[in-house]
Short mmCIF file of C-alpha atoms in Angstrom, two decimals:
data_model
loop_
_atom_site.label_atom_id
_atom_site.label_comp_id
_atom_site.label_asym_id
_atom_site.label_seq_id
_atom_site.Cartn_x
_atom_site.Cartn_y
_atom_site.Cartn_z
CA UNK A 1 98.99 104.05 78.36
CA UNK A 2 97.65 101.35 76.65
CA UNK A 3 100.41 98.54 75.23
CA UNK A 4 100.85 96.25 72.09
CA UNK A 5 98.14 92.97 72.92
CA UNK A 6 97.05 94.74 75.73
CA UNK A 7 93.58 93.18 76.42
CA UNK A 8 92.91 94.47 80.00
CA UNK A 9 91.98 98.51 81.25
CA UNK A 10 94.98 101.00 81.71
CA UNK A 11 96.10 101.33 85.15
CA UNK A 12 93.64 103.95 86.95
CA UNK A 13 95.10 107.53 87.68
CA UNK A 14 91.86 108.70 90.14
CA UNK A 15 89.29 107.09 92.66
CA UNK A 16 86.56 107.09 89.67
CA UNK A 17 88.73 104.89 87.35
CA UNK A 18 89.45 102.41 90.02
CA UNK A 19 85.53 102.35 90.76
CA UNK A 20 85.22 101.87 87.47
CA UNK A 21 87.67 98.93 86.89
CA UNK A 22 86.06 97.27 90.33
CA UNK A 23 82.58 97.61 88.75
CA UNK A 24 83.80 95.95 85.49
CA UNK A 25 85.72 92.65 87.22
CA UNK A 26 81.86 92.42 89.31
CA UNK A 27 80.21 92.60 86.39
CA UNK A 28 82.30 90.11 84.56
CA UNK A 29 82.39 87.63 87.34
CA UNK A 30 78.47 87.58 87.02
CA UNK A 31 78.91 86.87 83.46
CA UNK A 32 80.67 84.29 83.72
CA UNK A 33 79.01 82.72 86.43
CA UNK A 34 75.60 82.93 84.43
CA UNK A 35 78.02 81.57 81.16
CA UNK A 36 78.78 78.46 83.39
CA UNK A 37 75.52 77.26 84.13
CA UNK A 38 73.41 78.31 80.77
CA UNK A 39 76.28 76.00 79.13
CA UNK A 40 76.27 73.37 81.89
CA UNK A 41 72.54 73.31 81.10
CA UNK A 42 72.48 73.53 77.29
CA UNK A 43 75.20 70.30 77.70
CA UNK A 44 73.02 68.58 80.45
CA UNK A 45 69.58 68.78 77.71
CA UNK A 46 71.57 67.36 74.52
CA UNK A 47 72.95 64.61 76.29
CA UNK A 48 70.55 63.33 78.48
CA UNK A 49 68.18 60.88 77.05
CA UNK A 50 65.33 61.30 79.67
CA UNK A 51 62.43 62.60 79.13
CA UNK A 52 60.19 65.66 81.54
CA UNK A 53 57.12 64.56 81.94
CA UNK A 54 56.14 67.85 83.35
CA UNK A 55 58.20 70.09 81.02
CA UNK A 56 55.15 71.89 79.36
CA UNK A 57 53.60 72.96 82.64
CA UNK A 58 56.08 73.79 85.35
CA UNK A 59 55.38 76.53 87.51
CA UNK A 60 58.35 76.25 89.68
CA UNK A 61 60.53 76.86 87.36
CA UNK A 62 59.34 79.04 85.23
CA UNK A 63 58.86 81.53 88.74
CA UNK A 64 63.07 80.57 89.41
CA UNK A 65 63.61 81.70 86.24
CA UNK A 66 61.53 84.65 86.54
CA UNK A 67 62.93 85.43 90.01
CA UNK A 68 66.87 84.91 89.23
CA UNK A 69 67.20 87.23 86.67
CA UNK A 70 66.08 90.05 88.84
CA UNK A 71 68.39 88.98 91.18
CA UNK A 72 71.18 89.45 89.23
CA UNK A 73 69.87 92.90 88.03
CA UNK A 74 69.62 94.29 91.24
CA UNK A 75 72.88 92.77 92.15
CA UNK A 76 74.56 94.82 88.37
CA UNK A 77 72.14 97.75 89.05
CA UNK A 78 72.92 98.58 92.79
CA UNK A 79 77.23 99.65 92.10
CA UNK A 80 76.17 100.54 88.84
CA UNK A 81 73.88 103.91 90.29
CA UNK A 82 76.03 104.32 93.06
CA UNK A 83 78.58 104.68 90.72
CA UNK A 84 76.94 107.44 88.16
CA UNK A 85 76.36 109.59 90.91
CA UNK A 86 79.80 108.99 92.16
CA UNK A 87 81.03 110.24 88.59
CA UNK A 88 78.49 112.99 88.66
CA UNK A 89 79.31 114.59 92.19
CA UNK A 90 81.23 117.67 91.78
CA UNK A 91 81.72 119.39 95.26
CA UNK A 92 83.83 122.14 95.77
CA UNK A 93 86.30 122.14 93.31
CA UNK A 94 89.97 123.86 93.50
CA UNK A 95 91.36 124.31 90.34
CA UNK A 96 88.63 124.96 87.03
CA UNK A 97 90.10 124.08 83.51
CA UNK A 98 88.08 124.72 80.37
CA UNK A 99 89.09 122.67 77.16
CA UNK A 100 87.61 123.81 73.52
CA UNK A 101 87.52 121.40 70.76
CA UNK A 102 88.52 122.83 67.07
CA UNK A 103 89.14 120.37 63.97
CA UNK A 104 91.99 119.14 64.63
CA UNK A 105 93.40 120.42 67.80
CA UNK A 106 92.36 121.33 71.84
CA UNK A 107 92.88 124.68 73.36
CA UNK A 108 92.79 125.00 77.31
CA UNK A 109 92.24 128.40 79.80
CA UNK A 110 92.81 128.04 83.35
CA UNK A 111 89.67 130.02 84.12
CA UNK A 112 91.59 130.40 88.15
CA UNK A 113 94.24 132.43 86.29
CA UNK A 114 95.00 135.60 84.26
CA UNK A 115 96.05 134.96 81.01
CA UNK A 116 96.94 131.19 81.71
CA UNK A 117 95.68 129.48 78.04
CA UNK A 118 97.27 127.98 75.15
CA UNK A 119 96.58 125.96 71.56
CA UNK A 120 97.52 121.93 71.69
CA UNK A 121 98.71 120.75 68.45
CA UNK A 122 99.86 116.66 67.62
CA UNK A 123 103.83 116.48 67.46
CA UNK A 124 104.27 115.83 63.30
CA UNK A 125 106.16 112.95 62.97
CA UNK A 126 108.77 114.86 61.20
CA UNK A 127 110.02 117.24 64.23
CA UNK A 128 109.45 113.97 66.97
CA UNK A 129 112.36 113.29 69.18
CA UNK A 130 113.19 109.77 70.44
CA UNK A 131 111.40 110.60 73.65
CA UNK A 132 107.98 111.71 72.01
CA UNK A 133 105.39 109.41 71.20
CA UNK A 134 103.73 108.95 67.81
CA UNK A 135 100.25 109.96 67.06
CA UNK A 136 99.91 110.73 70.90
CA UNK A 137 102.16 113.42 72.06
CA UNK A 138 101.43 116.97 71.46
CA UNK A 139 103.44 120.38 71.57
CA UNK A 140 101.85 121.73 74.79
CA UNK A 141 100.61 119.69 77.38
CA UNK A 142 97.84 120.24 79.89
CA UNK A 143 99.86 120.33 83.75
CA UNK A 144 97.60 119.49 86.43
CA UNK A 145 98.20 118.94 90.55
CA UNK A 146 97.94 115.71 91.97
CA UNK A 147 95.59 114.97 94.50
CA UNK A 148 93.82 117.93 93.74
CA UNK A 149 89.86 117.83 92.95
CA UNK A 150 89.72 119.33 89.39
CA UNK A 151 86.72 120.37 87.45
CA UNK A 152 86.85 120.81 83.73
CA UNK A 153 84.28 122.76 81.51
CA UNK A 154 84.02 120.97 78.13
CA UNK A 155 82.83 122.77 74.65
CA UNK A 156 83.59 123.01 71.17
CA UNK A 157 84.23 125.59 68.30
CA UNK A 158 82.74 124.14 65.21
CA UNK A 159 81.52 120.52 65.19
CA UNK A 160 81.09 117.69 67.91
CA UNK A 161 84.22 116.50 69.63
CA UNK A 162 85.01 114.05 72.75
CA UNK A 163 87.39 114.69 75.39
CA UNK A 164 88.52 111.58 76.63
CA UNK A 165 91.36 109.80 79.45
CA UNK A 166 90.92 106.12 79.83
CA UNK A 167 93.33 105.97 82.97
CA UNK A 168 91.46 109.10 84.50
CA UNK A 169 88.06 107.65 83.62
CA UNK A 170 86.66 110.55 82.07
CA UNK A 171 84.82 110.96 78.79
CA UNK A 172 82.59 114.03 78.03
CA UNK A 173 80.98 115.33 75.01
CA UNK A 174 82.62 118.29 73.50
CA UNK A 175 79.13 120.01 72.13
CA UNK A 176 79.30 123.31 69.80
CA UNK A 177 76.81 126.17 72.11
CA UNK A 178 76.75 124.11 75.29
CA UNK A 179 79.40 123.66 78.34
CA UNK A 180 79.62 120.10 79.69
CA UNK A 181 81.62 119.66 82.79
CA UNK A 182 82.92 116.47 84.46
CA UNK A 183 85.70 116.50 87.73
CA UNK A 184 88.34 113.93 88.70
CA UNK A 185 91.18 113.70 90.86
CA UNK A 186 94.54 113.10 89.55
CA UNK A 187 95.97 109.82 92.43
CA UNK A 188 99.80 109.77 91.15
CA UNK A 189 101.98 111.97 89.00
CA UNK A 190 103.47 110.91 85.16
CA UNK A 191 101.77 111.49 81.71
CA UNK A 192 98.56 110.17 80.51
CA UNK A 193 97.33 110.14 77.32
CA UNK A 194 94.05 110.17 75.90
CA UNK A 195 91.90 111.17 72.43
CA UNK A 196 88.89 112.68 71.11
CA UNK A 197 86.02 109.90 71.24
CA UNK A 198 83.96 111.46 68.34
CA UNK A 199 84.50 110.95 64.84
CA UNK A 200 84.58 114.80 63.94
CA UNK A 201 86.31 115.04 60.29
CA UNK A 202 89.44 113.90 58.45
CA UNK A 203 92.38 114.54 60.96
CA UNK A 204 89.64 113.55 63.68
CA UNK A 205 92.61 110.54 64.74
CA UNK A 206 95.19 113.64 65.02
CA UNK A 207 94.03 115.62 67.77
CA UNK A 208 95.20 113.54 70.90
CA UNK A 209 95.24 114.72 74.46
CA UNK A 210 97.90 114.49 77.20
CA UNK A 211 98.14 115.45 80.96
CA UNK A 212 101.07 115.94 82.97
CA UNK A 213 100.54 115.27 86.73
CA UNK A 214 103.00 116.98 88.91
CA UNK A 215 103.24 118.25 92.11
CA UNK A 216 101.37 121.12 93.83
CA UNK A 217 104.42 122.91 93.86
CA UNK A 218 105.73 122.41 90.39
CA UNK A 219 102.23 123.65 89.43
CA UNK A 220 102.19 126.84 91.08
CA UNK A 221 105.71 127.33 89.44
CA UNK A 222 104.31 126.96 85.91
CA UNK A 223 101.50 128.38 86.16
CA UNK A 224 103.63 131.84 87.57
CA UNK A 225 105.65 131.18 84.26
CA UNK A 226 102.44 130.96 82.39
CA UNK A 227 101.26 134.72 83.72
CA UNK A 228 104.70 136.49 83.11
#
């Protein structure tokens, strides 16, 4: 979870969200490597008093800076695909969740399961405890197996919603008539917290979303609870 003058990505939870976080530092380092020279240049022209006698006809440089730029691209665009279809692959899945969006709350089914669903309201702030926390923590959160490949069907009840986890890097559209689905693997256990994406009416900030990572164990335990 995200701190006070946090500037940096929450800590990842799955493989995606750590691809994702490697993908950002390469794409910043190129950044700041094209930042460097553009300024070194820009400094270089405004101070130098010299003048180019070939500057309005050179072909060399005009095919560098042709040629560079592509470069680059291929460099961004090459982890950038291999990623999508990394975040795309769903293969074989062992546990299916399906999450519904309503203004202003989530409900969740374990499809695997008989009778295994409930509602997911926001904690008010007047029945918090000193261990809940504000705007973020709800009544009934969604307990999920570590190192388990999960795939999760996404929809919505009335208007469009977004089901999103920073630290699991996953964001899907919560669309009214259409399923979405989107997997992940959960890498470590503890809570992580997360909140629709799409501006979907009044109490649209009210509807947050929290997982609980446990063990394999403690899962099948709850989720017998769940069925009795």
């Amino acid at each position: 979870m995200t701190t006070w003058a946090n500037m940096n990505l929450q800590d990842s939870a799955s493989p995606i969200m750590e691809q994702l976080i490697y993908f950002h530092d390469h794409a910043l380092m190129i950044i700041v490597m094209i930042l460097t020279v553009v300024t070194y240049m820009m400094i270089m022209l405004t101070t130098n008093n010299f003048i180019n006698r070939f500057l309005l006809e050179g072909q060399l440089i005009e095919v560098a800076w042709t040629i560079a730029p592509a470069i680059i691209l291929i460099f961004i665009a090459i982890p950038s695909l291999r990623l999508l279809y990394l975040m795309d692959e769903i293969n074989n899945p062992t546990i299916t969740i399906k999450t519904i969006g309503h203004q202003w709350y989530w409900s969740y089914e374990y499809s695997d399961f008989l009778e295994a669903e409930f509602d997911s309201y926001m904690i008010p702030q007047s029945e918090m405890n000193n261990n809940s926390f504000r705007l973020l923590d709800v009544d009934n959160r969604v307990a999920l197996p570590m190192n388990t490949f999960i795939r999760i069907i996404i929809t919505a009840a009335d208007v469009l919603h977004s089901w999103t986890v920073p630290s699991l890097g996953i964001k899907a559209d919560a669309t009214p008539g259409r399923l979405n689905q989107t997997s992940f693997l959960i890498s470590r256990p503890g809570l992580f917290f997360g909140q629709c994406s799409e501006i979907c009416g009044a109490n649209h900030s009210f509807m947050p979303i929290v997982i609980e990572s446990i063990s394999i164990n403690k899962f099948i335990n709850w989720i017998s609870l769940m069925n009795e």
